[in-house]
XYZ file of C-alpha atoms in Angstrom:
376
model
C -8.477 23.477 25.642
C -6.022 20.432 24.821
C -5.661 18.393 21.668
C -4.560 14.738 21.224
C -2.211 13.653 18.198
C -2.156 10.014 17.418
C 1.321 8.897 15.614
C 0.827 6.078 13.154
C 4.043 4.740 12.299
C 3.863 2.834 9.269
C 3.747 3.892 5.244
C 3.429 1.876 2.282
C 6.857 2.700 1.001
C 9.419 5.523 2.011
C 9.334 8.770 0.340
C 12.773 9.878 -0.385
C 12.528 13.445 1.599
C 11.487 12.099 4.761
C 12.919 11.445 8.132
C 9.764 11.295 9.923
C 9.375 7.900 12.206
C 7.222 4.813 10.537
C 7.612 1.685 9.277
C 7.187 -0.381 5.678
C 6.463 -3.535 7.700
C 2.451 -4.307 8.547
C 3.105 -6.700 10.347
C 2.857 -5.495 13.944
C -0.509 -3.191 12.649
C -2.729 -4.998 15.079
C -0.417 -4.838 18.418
C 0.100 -0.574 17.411
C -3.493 -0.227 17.350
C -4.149 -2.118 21.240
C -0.763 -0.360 22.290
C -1.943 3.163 20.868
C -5.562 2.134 22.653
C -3.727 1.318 26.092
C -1.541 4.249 26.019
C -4.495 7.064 25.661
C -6.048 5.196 28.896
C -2.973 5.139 30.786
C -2.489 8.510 30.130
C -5.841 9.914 30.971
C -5.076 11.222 34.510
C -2.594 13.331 32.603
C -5.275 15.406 31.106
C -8.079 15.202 33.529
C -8.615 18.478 34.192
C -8.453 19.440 30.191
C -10.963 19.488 27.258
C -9.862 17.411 24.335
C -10.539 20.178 21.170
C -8.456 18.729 18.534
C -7.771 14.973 17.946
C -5.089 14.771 15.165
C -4.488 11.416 13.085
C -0.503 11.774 12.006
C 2.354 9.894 10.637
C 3.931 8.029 8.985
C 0.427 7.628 6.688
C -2.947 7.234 9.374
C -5.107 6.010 6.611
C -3.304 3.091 6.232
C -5.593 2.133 9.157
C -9.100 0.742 8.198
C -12.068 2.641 9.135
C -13.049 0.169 12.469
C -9.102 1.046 13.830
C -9.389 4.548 13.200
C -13.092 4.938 14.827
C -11.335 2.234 17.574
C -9.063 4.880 18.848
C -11.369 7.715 18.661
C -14.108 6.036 21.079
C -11.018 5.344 22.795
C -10.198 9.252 23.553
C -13.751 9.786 24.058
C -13.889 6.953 26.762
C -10.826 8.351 28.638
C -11.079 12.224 28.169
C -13.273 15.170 28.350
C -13.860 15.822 24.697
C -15.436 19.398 24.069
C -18.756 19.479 21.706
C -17.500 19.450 18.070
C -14.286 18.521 18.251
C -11.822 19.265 14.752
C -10.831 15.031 14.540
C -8.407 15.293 11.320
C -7.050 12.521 9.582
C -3.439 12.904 7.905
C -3.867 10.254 4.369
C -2.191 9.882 0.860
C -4.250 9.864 -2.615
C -3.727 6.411 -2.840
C -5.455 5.396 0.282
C -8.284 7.584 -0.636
C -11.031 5.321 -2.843
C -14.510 6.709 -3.861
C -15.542 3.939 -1.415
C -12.623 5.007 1.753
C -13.818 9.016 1.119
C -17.857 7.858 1.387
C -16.989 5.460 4.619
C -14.790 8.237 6.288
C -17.417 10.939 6.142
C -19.870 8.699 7.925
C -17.351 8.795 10.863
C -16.395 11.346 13.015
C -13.511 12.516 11.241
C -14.191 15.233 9.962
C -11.117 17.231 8.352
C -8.822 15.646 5.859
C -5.041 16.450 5.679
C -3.929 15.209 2.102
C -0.185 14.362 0.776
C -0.629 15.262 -2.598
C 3.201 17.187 -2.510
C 2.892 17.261 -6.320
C 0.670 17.518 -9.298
C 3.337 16.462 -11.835
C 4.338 12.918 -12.546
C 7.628 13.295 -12.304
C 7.998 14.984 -9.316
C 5.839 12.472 -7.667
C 8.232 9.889 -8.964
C 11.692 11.476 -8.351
C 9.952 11.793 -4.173
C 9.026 7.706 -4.460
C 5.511 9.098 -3.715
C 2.934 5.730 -3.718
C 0.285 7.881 -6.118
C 0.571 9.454 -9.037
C -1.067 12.435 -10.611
C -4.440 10.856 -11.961
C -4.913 9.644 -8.303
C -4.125 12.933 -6.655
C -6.651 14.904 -8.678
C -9.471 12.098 -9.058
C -9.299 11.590 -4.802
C -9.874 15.541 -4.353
C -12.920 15.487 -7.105
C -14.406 12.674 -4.413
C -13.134 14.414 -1.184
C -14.903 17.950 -2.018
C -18.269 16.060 -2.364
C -18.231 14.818 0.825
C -15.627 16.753 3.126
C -16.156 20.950 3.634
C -12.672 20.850 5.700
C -10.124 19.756 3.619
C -6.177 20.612 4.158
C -3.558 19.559 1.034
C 0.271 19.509 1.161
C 2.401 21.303 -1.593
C 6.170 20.750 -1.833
C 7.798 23.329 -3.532
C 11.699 23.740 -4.383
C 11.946 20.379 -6.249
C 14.676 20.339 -8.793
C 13.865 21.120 -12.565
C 10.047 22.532 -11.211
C 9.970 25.834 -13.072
C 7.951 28.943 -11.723
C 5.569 28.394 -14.257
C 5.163 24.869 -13.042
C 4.353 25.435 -9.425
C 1.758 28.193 -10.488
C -0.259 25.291 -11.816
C 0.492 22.879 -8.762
C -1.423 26.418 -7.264
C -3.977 26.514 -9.151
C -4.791 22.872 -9.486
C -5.622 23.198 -6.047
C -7.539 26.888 -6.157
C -9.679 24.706 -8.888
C -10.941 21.771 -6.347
C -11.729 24.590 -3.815
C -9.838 23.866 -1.010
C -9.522 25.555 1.961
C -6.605 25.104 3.815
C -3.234 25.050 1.629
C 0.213 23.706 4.021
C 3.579 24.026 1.992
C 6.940 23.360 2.138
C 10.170 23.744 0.925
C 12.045 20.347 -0.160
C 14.462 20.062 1.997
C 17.767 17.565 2.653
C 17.782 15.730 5.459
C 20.682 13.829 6.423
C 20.320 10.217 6.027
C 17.733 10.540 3.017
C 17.581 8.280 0.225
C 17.105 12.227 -1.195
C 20.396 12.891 0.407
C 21.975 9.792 -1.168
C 20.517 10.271 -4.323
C 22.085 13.924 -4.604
C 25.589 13.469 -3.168
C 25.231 10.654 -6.213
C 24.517 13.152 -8.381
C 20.883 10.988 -9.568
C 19.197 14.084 -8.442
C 20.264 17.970 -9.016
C 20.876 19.507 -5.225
C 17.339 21.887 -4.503
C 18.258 26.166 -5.266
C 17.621 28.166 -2.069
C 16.534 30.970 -5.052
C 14.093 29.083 -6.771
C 12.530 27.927 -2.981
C 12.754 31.331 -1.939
C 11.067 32.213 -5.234
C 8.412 29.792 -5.397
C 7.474 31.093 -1.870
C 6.770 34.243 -2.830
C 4.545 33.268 -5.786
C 2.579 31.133 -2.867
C 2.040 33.604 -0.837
C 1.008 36.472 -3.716
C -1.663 33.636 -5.493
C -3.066 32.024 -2.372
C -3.626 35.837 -0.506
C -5.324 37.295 -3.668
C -7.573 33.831 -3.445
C -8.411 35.321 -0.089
C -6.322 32.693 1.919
C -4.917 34.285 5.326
C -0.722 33.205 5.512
C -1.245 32.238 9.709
C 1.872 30.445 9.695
C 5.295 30.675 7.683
C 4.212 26.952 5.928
C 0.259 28.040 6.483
C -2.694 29.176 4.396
C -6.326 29.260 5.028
C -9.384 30.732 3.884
C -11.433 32.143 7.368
C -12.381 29.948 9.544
C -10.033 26.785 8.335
C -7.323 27.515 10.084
C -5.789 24.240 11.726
C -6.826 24.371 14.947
C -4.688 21.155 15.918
C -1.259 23.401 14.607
C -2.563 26.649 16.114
C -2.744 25.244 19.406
C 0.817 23.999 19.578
C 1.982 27.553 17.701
C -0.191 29.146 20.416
C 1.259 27.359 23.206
C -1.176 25.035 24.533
C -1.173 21.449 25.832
C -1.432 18.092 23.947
C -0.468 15.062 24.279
C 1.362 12.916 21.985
C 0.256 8.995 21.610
C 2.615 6.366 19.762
C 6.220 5.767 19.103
C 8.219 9.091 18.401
C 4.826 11.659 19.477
C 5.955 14.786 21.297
C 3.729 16.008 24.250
C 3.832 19.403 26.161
C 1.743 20.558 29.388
C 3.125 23.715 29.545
C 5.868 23.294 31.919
C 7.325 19.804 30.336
C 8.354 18.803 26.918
C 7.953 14.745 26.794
C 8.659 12.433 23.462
C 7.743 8.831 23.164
C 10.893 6.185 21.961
C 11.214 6.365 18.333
C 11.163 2.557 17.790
C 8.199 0.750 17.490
C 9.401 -2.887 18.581
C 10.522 -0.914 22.142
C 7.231 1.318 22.751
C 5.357 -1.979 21.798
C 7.293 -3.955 24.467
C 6.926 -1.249 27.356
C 3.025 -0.235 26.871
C 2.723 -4.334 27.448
C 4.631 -4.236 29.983
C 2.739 -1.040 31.084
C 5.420 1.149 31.079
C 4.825 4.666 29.526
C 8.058 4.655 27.191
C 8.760 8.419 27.509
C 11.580 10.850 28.044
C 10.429 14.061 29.875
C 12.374 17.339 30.539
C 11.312 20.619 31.941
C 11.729 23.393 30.538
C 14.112 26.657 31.894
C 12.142 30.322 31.511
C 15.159 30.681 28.928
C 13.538 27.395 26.848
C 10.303 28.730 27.060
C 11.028 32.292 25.657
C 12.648 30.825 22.751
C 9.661 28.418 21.986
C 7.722 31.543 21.845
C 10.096 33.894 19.304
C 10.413 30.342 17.528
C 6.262 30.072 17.099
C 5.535 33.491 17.745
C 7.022 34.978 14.360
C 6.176 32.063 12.412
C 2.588 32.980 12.545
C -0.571 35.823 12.026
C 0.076 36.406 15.917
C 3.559 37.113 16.142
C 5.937 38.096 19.522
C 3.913 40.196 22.139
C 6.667 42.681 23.655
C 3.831 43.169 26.312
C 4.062 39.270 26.833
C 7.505 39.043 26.922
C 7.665 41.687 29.595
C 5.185 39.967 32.145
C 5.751 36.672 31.561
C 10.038 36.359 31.004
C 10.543 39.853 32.943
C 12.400 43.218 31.798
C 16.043 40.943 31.232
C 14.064 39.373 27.962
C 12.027 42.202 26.872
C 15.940 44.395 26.587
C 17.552 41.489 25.405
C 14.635 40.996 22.425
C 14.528 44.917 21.871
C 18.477 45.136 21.817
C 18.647 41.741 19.538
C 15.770 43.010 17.030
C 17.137 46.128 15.772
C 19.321 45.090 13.206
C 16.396 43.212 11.815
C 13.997 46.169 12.442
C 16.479 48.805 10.077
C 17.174 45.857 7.600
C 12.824 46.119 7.247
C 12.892 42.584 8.189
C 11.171 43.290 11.228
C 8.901 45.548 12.056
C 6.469 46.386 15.565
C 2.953 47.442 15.609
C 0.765 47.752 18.459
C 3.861 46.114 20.582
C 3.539 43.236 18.660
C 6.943 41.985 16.852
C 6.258 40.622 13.680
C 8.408 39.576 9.720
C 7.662 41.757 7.066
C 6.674 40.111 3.764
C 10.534 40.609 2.812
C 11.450 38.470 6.376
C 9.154 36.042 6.430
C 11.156 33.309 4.351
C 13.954 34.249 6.447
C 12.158 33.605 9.811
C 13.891 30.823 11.081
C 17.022 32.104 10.874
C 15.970 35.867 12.301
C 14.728 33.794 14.968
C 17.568 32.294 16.716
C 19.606 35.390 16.344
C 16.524 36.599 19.239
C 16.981 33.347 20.740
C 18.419 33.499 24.881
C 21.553 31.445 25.732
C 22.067 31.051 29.021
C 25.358 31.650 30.160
């Protein structure tokens, strides 16, 4: 089983935080949508041996497409791939996008999960991010999503200067209220570049605590586990049965491939990423040229993709896995590399399966490429 995520590279305006690839310009909507079109056909041979599972609307912000684009592309995949029965079709799109009228039109397509950026519940968090809603708008489009949509995903951005404890528990609970299933969250974090990064090096904005993140994550996982919400993956929450199962394929290892300027692909032996400039992939899908880089990746790549996803998530690092697919070298190096972490209680093993403890799991990254393989 495959999935198929669609980059859509454009946004209304730029959120400070992000470094993601997209575009305030319009203007070339109507060319993305044929070039998006034309690349899922002349990638079809690619994938003709696969069932398409998961078709995954990203960005930049998807529903800044109208309905007719969106349901475009989709007959599109359907015309060029194997798609399996009921296939999870989720579409990535911001409050403001998301109209009484938009949430009634989009549940009489086939999308059929909704990802939604609400980041905050607070005005002025919303404004210090340059988010395009506000708070009214966040909370009025979930009161029309939950009439109409069972599957519904929201992001939470926690870590923001000035939010106190007390505050986040209530960007928690504002979301336990509208009964949603599926919770993602993230720290804020600086990326170079950033008007954030500008705006703190300025001094505009206070520079986000590693304590209060590393606090606020804790309080996430405590409130959203006793809602009965399983924590699948470090950023992760859902109630049974609404897990992602776009994210838990790529966690899991399995194919996809990425259409649209800067979308990553992966057949299980090659990593591939489309040019992150929309003017270029425009030019070469006319000139039908697939505007990709491709490398293959060493066994050494591939364990560390594994340790990377693998303790990230419910599933963890399978020691028996490591041994029969990397070989004995891997499995002494992990065993050797892991203690430390194991006597710290960072780490711990059961049933050969490496996984963080609660105490590790905001650390994981960073326990992770200590297990990491350099070739020498």
């Amino acid at each position: 089983m495959s999935g198929i995520y669609i980059h859509i590279p454009f946004c209304k305006q730029a959120c400070h935080y992000c470094d993601f690839h997209f575009s305030t310009s319009m203007k070339k909507k109507d060319d993305m949508v044929l070039a998006l079109a034309k690349e899922i056909n002349m990638r079809k041979n690619e994938f003709a041996a696969e069932t398409i599972e998961t078709i995954y609307f990203g960005g930049g912000t998807p529903s800044v497409l109208s309905n007719d684009e969106i349901n475009f592309l989709i007959s599109e995949v359907y015309k060029n791939y194997t798609v399996a029965d009921n296939p999870e079709i989720t579409l990535e799109a911001n409050p403001d996008d998301l109209s009484a009228e938009r949430i009634l039109e989009l549940s009489k397509s086939p999308i059929n999960r909704l990802s939604i950026g609400i980041q905050s519940f607070y005005e002025e968090d919303l404004k210090m991010m340059n988010r395009a809603h506000n708070s009214a708008e966040a909370k009025k489009c979930l009161e029309e999503a939950t009439k109409y949509f069972d599957n519904i995903s929201l992001d939470l951005i926690y870590g923001i200067p000035g939010m106190t404890d007390e505050m986040w528990r209530q960007n928690i609970q504002t979301a336990l209220d509208f009964g949603i299933p599926h919770i993602s969250s993230y720290a804020l974090t600086v990326e170079p570049k950033t008007a954030l990064s500008k705006l703190i090096q300025t001094g505009k904005i206070a520079e986000p605590q590693d304590e209060a993140a590393s606090n606020h994550f804790m309080i996430l996982v405590e409130i959203l586990q006793k809602n009965g919400f399983i924590h699948y993956e470090l950023s992760n929450f859902g109630k049974e049965n609404y897990f992602s199962k776009n994210n838990s394929a790529y966690w899991l290892g399995k194919k996809y491939i990425g259409i649209g300027p800067s979308a990553h692909s992966y057949d299980g032996e090659k990593r591939g990423w489309n040019i992150a400039n929309n003017s270029l992939y425009l030019k070469s899908i006319q000139n039908n040229e697939l505007p990709i880089e491709t490398e293959t990746l060493t066994v050494s790549d591939r364990y560390n993709e594994y340790i990377m996803t693998g303790l990230r998530t419910i599933w963890g690092v399978s020691l028996e896995r490591i041994k029969n697919e990397f070989g004995l070298e891997y499995l002494n190096y992990l065993q050797k590399q892991s203690q430390k972490f194991l006597n710290d209680n960072l780490l711990f093993i059961e049933n050969d399966i490496l996984k963080p403890t609660p105490k590790g799991k905001f650390l994981t990254d960073g326990i992770a490429s200590d297990l990491f393989y350099v070739d020498s």
